[in-house]
Amino acid sequence: VPHPVMNECKYLFQPVTVTPLKMRQSLVRIENRRYFSSLDDLKCFWQVRENGKILLEGGLKIKGIGPGETTDISVPFKYPSEMSPGASYHLDLVFRTAEKTSWCPAGYEVAREQLELPLVCPITFDTVATEIEGSVDTSAYHNAQYVQKNEAVSFVMALGLELELD
């Protein structure tokens, strides 16, 4: 069984890096860290995950990225139409060998990157407010009351959640 530090070492020495550019447009920069060969011997696969569960997956063409070169690529996925409150969404990119080599079988993972997707699921509170005084009378979420009349209230953006007040 390999030592856990070996996974970190593999990540640090991987021949491909991925940098997020414009994640709302699914645009990433792929860099070939090799000195003498292109990435033509690799296949790239992507997955969109919600809390680790795969929602979407597919392949990505990375042919023609020469030694030391970078290229900007749009990953062809659509953002989920329905999101869960409090869930985190990530794009995983995995690079595997296309064919068997002298040192590894076909499909061996040589690089991996996980990028956070800028998805925010709005949480709607049913809120009754007194506009003249500017105070909140009641606030409830999923029929559970969170604020009583005359309580001090502070709405804070937390965990990437967007609060919408009705």
PDB file of C-alpha atoms in Angstrom:
ATOM      1  CA  VAL A   1       0.000   0.000   0.000  1.00  0.00           C
ATOM      2  CA  PRO A   2       1.562   3.327  -1.053  1.00  0.00           C
ATOM      3  CA  HIS A   3       2.158   5.992   1.543  1.00  0.00           C
ATOM      4  CA  PRO A   4      -0.501   8.786   1.434  1.00  0.00           C
ATOM      5  CA  VAL A   5       2.196  11.348   0.648  1.00  0.00           C
ATOM      6  CA  MET A   6       2.721   9.618  -2.698  1.00  0.00           C
ATOM      7  CA  ASN A   7      -0.612  11.038  -3.937  1.00  0.00           C
ATOM      8  CA  GLU A   8       0.574  14.543  -3.075  1.00  0.00           C
ATOM      9  CA  CYS A   9       3.891  13.882  -4.804  1.00  0.00           C
ATOM     10  CA  LYS A  10       2.053  12.596  -7.904  1.00  0.00           C
ATOM     11  CA  TYR A  11      -0.091  15.765  -7.933  1.00  0.00           C
ATOM     12  CA  LEU A  12       2.926  18.068  -7.632  1.00  0.00           C
ATOM     13  CA  PHE A  13       4.783  16.330 -10.464  1.00  0.00           C
ATOM     14  CA  GLN A  14       1.826  15.793 -12.823  1.00  0.00           C
ATOM     15  CA  PRO A  15       2.552  16.734 -16.453  1.00  0.00           C
ATOM     16  CA  VAL A  16      -0.632  18.780 -16.909  1.00  0.00           C
ATOM     17  CA  THR A  17      -2.013  21.713 -14.930  1.00  0.00           C
ATOM     18  CA  VAL A  18      -5.473  23.225 -15.196  1.00  0.00           C
ATOM     19  CA  THR A  19      -6.253  26.802 -14.205  1.00  0.00           C
ATOM     20  CA  PRO A  20      -9.772  28.251 -14.017  1.00  0.00           C
ATOM     21  CA  LEU A  21     -10.254  31.312 -16.227  1.00  0.00           C
ATOM     22  CA  LYS A  22     -13.943  32.156 -16.627  1.00  0.00           C
ATOM     23  CA  MET A  23     -15.816  29.390 -14.850  1.00  0.00           C
ATOM     24  CA  ARG A  24     -19.238  30.863 -15.654  1.00  0.00           C
ATOM     25  CA  GLN A  25     -18.363  30.229 -19.333  1.00  0.00           C
ATOM     26  CA  SER A  26     -16.670  26.884 -18.429  1.00  0.00           C
ATOM     27  CA  LEU A  27     -13.323  28.238 -19.669  1.00  0.00           C
ATOM     28  CA  VAL A  28     -10.101  26.692 -18.337  1.00  0.00           C
ATOM     29  CA  ARG A  29      -6.418  26.948 -19.250  1.00  0.00           C
ATOM     30  CA  ILE A  30      -4.550  23.678 -19.806  1.00  0.00           C
ATOM     31  CA  GLU A  31      -0.765  23.751 -19.537  1.00  0.00           C
ATOM     32  CA  ASN A  32       1.550  21.034 -20.812  1.00  0.00           C
ATOM     33  CA  ARG A  33       4.415  20.854 -18.288  1.00  0.00           C
ATOM     34  CA  ARG A  34       6.376  18.371 -20.377  1.00  0.00           C
ATOM     35  CA  TYR A  35       9.637  19.491 -21.994  1.00  0.00           C
ATOM     36  CA  PHE A  36       9.783  17.192 -25.030  1.00  0.00           C
ATOM     37  CA  SER A  37       6.358  15.750 -25.881  1.00  0.00           C
ATOM     38  CA  SER A  38       2.817  16.890 -26.549  1.00  0.00           C
ATOM     39  CA  LEU A  39      -0.308  15.771 -24.690  1.00  0.00           C
ATOM     40  CA  ASP A  40      -1.455  13.739 -27.709  1.00  0.00           C
ATOM     41  CA  ASP A  41      -0.877  10.482 -25.799  1.00  0.00           C
ATOM     42  CA  LEU A  42      -3.456  11.461 -23.147  1.00  0.00           C
ATOM     43  CA  LYS A  43      -7.242  11.507 -22.984  1.00  0.00           C
ATOM     44  CA  CYS A  44      -9.074  14.036 -20.845  1.00  0.00           C
ATOM     45  CA  PHE A  45     -12.343  13.283 -19.070  1.00  0.00           C
ATOM     46  CA  TRP A  46     -14.496  15.744 -17.129  1.00  0.00           C
ATOM     47  CA  GLN A  47     -17.201  15.348 -14.476  1.00  0.00           C
ATOM     48  CA  VAL A  48     -19.544  17.840 -12.826  1.00  0.00           C
ATOM     49  CA  ARG A  49     -20.213  16.807  -9.229  1.00  0.00           C
ATOM     50  CA  GLU A  50     -22.686  17.865  -6.551  1.00  0.00           C
ATOM     51  CA  ASN A  51     -21.310  17.012  -3.103  1.00  0.00           C
ATOM     52  CA  GLY A  52     -19.190  14.309  -4.743  1.00  0.00           C
ATOM     53  CA  LYS A  53     -22.061  12.754  -6.729  1.00  0.00           C
ATOM     54  CA  ILE A  54     -21.541  12.736 -10.514  1.00  0.00           C
ATOM     55  CA  LEU A  55     -24.204  14.794 -12.327  1.00  0.00           C
ATOM     56  CA  LEU A  56     -22.630  15.068 -15.801  1.00  0.00           C
ATOM     57  CA  GLU A  57     -19.565  13.633 -17.518  1.00  0.00           C
ATOM     58  CA  GLY A  58     -17.845  13.613 -20.867  1.00  0.00           C
ATOM     59  CA  GLY A  59     -14.588  13.823 -22.791  1.00  0.00           C
ATOM     60  CA  LEU A  60     -12.461  16.764 -23.847  1.00  0.00           C
ATOM     61  CA  LYS A  61     -10.182  17.014 -26.902  1.00  0.00           C
ATOM     62  CA  ILE A  62      -6.679  18.100 -25.920  1.00  0.00           C
ATOM     63  CA  LYS A  63      -4.723  17.186 -29.065  1.00  0.00           C
ATOM     64  CA  GLY A  64      -2.091  19.576 -30.356  1.00  0.00           C
ATOM     65  CA  ILE A  65      -0.857  21.022 -27.049  1.00  0.00           C
ATOM     66  CA  GLY A  66       2.906  20.924 -27.522  1.00  0.00           C
ATOM     67  CA  PRO A  67       5.692  20.881 -24.950  1.00  0.00           C
ATOM     68  CA  GLY A  68       5.505  23.889 -22.629  1.00  0.00           C
ATOM     69  CA  GLU A  69       2.394  25.243 -24.373  1.00  0.00           C
ATOM     70  CA  THR A  70      -0.897  26.369 -22.867  1.00  0.00           C
ATOM     71  CA  THR A  71      -4.318  26.527 -24.443  1.00  0.00           C
ATOM     72  CA  ASP A  72      -7.671  27.864 -23.306  1.00  0.00           C
ATOM     73  CA  ILE A  73     -10.510  25.372 -23.669  1.00  0.00           C
ATOM     74  CA  SER A  74     -14.221  25.581 -22.951  1.00  0.00           C
ATOM     75  CA  VAL A  75     -15.442  22.424 -21.226  1.00  0.00           C
ATOM     76  CA  PRO A  76     -18.708  21.457 -22.982  1.00  0.00           C
ATOM     77  CA  PHE A  77     -21.147  21.042 -20.104  1.00  0.00           C
ATOM     78  CA  LYS A  78     -24.354  22.754 -19.046  1.00  0.00           C
ATOM     79  CA  TYR A  79     -24.824  23.965 -15.514  1.00  0.00           C
ATOM     80  CA  PRO A  80     -27.400  21.958 -13.522  1.00  0.00           C
ATOM     81  CA  SER A  81     -30.925  23.319 -13.914  1.00  0.00           C
ATOM     82  CA  GLU A  82     -31.873  22.342 -10.361  1.00  0.00           C
ATOM     83  CA  MET A  83     -29.571  22.890  -7.413  1.00  0.00           C
ATOM     84  CA  SER A  84     -29.746  21.811  -3.786  1.00  0.00           C
ATOM     85  CA  PRO A  85     -29.469  24.435  -1.027  1.00  0.00           C
ATOM     86  CA  GLY A  86     -26.083  24.221   0.666  1.00  0.00           C
ATOM     87  CA  ALA A  87     -24.600  21.877  -1.951  1.00  0.00           C
ATOM     88  CA  SER A  88     -21.133  22.377  -3.427  1.00  0.00           C
ATOM     89  CA  TYR A  89     -20.472  21.915  -7.131  1.00  0.00           C
ATOM     90  CA  HIS A  90     -17.138  21.003  -8.721  1.00  0.00           C
ATOM     91  CA  LEU A  91     -15.662  20.310 -12.129  1.00  0.00           C
ATOM     92  CA  ASP A  92     -13.181  17.432 -12.115  1.00  0.00           C
ATOM     93  CA  LEU A  93     -10.727  17.033 -14.992  1.00  0.00           C
ATOM     94  CA  VAL A  94      -8.820  13.732 -15.243  1.00  0.00           C
ATOM     95  CA  PHE A  95      -6.026  12.977 -17.713  1.00  0.00           C
ATOM     96  CA  ARG A  96      -5.381   9.303 -18.551  1.00  0.00           C
ATOM     97  CA  THR A  97      -2.994   7.496 -20.885  1.00  0.00           C
ATOM     98  CA  ALA A  98      -4.655   6.625 -24.200  1.00  0.00           C
ATOM     99  CA  GLU A  99      -2.551   3.509 -24.787  1.00  0.00           C
ATOM    100  CA  LYS A 100      -0.417   1.081 -22.839  1.00  0.00           C
ATOM    101  CA  THR A 101       3.178   2.240 -22.358  1.00  0.00           C
ATOM    102  CA  SER A 102       6.318   0.568 -21.022  1.00  0.00           C
ATOM    103  CA  TRP A 103       5.580   1.963 -17.559  1.00  0.00           C
ATOM    104  CA  CYS A 104       1.762   1.946 -17.247  1.00  0.00           C
ATOM    105  CA  PRO A 105      -1.429   0.366 -18.627  1.00  0.00           C
ATOM    106  CA  ALA A 106      -3.871   2.196 -20.909  1.00  0.00           C
ATOM    107  CA  GLY A 107      -6.196   4.391 -18.882  1.00  0.00           C
ATOM    108  CA  TYR A 108      -3.657   5.120 -16.137  1.00  0.00           C
ATOM    109  CA  GLU A 109      -4.378   8.459 -14.442  1.00  0.00           C
ATOM    110  CA  VAL A 110      -1.431  10.836 -14.827  1.00  0.00           C
ATOM    111  CA  ALA A 111      -3.099  14.100 -13.746  1.00  0.00           C
ATOM    112  CA  ARG A 112      -6.211  15.358 -11.989  1.00  0.00           C
ATOM    113  CA  GLU A 113      -7.654  18.738 -11.051  1.00  0.00           C
ATOM    114  CA  GLN A 114     -10.813  19.777  -9.210  1.00  0.00           C
ATOM    115  CA  LEU A 115     -12.247  23.267  -9.735  1.00  0.00           C
ATOM    116  CA  GLU A 116     -15.059  24.829  -7.764  1.00  0.00           C
ATOM    117  CA  LEU A 117     -18.018  25.918  -9.899  1.00  0.00           C
ATOM    118  CA  PRO A 118     -19.530  29.344  -9.129  1.00  0.00           C
ATOM    119  CA  LEU A 119     -23.021  28.056  -8.428  1.00  0.00           C
ATOM    120  CA  VAL A 120     -25.221  29.608  -5.779  1.00  0.00           C
ATOM    121  CA  CYS A 121     -28.564  28.131  -4.791  1.00  0.00           C
ATOM    122  CA  PRO A 122     -30.905  30.810  -3.453  1.00  0.00           C
ATOM    123  CA  ILE A 123     -32.639  30.088  -0.168  1.00  0.00           C
ATOM    124  CA  THR A 124     -35.958  31.844   0.158  1.00  0.00           C
ATOM    125  CA  PHE A 125     -37.181  32.767   3.609  1.00  0.00           C
ATOM    126  CA  ASP A 126     -40.857  33.575   4.086  1.00  0.00           C
ATOM    127  CA  THR A 127     -40.385  36.929   5.781  1.00  0.00           C
ATOM    128  CA  VAL A 128     -42.883  39.403   7.145  1.00  0.00           C
ATOM    129  CA  ALA A 129     -41.389  42.815   7.772  1.00  0.00           C
ATOM    130  CA  THR A 130     -42.662  46.116   9.058  1.00  0.00           C
ATOM    131  CA  GLU A 131     -41.454  48.556   6.436  1.00  0.00           C
ATOM    132  CA  ILE A 132     -42.085  51.721   8.447  1.00  0.00           C
ATOM    133  CA  GLU A 133     -39.923  50.619  11.362  1.00  0.00           C
ATOM    134  CA  GLY A 134     -37.577  48.483   9.244  1.00  0.00           C
ATOM    135  CA  SER A 135     -37.838  45.492  11.555  1.00  0.00           C
ATOM    136  CA  VAL A 136     -38.513  41.844  10.765  1.00  0.00           C
ATOM    137  CA  ASP A 137     -41.681  40.481  12.342  1.00  0.00           C
ATOM    138  CA  THR A 138     -41.217  36.777  11.434  1.00  0.00           C
ATOM    139  CA  SER A 139     -38.991  34.692   9.222  1.00  0.00           C
ATOM    140  CA  ALA A 140     -39.433  31.040   8.345  1.00  0.00           C
ATOM    141  CA  TYR A 141     -37.729  28.469   6.142  1.00  0.00           C
ATOM    142  CA  HIS A 142     -39.481  25.176   5.288  1.00  0.00           C
ATOM    143  CA  ASN A 143     -42.229  26.031   7.811  1.00  0.00           C
ATOM    144  CA  ALA A 144     -39.730  26.404  10.682  1.00  0.00           C
ATOM    145  CA  GLN A 145     -39.809  29.832  12.294  1.00  0.00           C
ATOM    146  CA  TYR A 146     -36.363  31.361  12.791  1.00  0.00           C
ATOM    147  CA  VAL A 147     -37.118  34.893  13.948  1.00  0.00           C
ATOM    148  CA  GLN A 148     -39.665  36.103  16.484  1.00  0.00           C
ATOM    149  CA  LYS A 149     -41.099  39.623  16.516  1.00  0.00           C
ATOM    150  CA  ASN A 150     -38.740  42.263  17.959  1.00  0.00           C
ATOM    151  CA  GLU A 151     -35.639  40.038  17.794  1.00  0.00           C
ATOM    152  CA  ALA A 152     -32.375  41.531  16.571  1.00  0.00           C
ATOM    153  CA  VAL A 153     -31.719  40.107  13.105  1.00  0.00           C
ATOM    154  CA  SER A 154     -28.563  39.956  11.045  1.00  0.00           C
ATOM    155  CA  PHE A 155     -28.599  38.200   7.656  1.00  0.00           C
ATOM    156  CA  VAL A 156     -25.136  37.000   6.760  1.00  0.00           C
ATOM    157  CA  MET A 157     -23.863  35.523   3.506  1.00  0.00           C
ATOM    158  CA  ALA A 158     -22.386  32.191   4.519  1.00  0.00           C
ATOM    159  CA  LEU A 159     -21.267  29.021   2.760  1.00  0.00           C
ATOM    160  CA  GLY A 160     -21.827  30.647  -0.634  1.00  0.00           C
ATOM    161  CA  LEU A 161     -25.588  30.791  -0.085  1.00  0.00           C
ATOM    162  CA  GLU A 162     -27.587  33.710  -1.393  1.00  0.00           C
ATOM    163  CA  LEU A 163     -30.450  34.869   0.798  1.00  0.00           C
ATOM    164  CA  GLU A 164     -33.518  36.263  -0.889  1.00  0.00           C
ATOM    165  CA  LEU A 165     -36.059  38.131   1.190  1.00  0.00           C
ATOM    166  CA  ASP A 166     -39.665  38.224   0.011  1.00  0.00           C
TER     167      ASP A 166
END
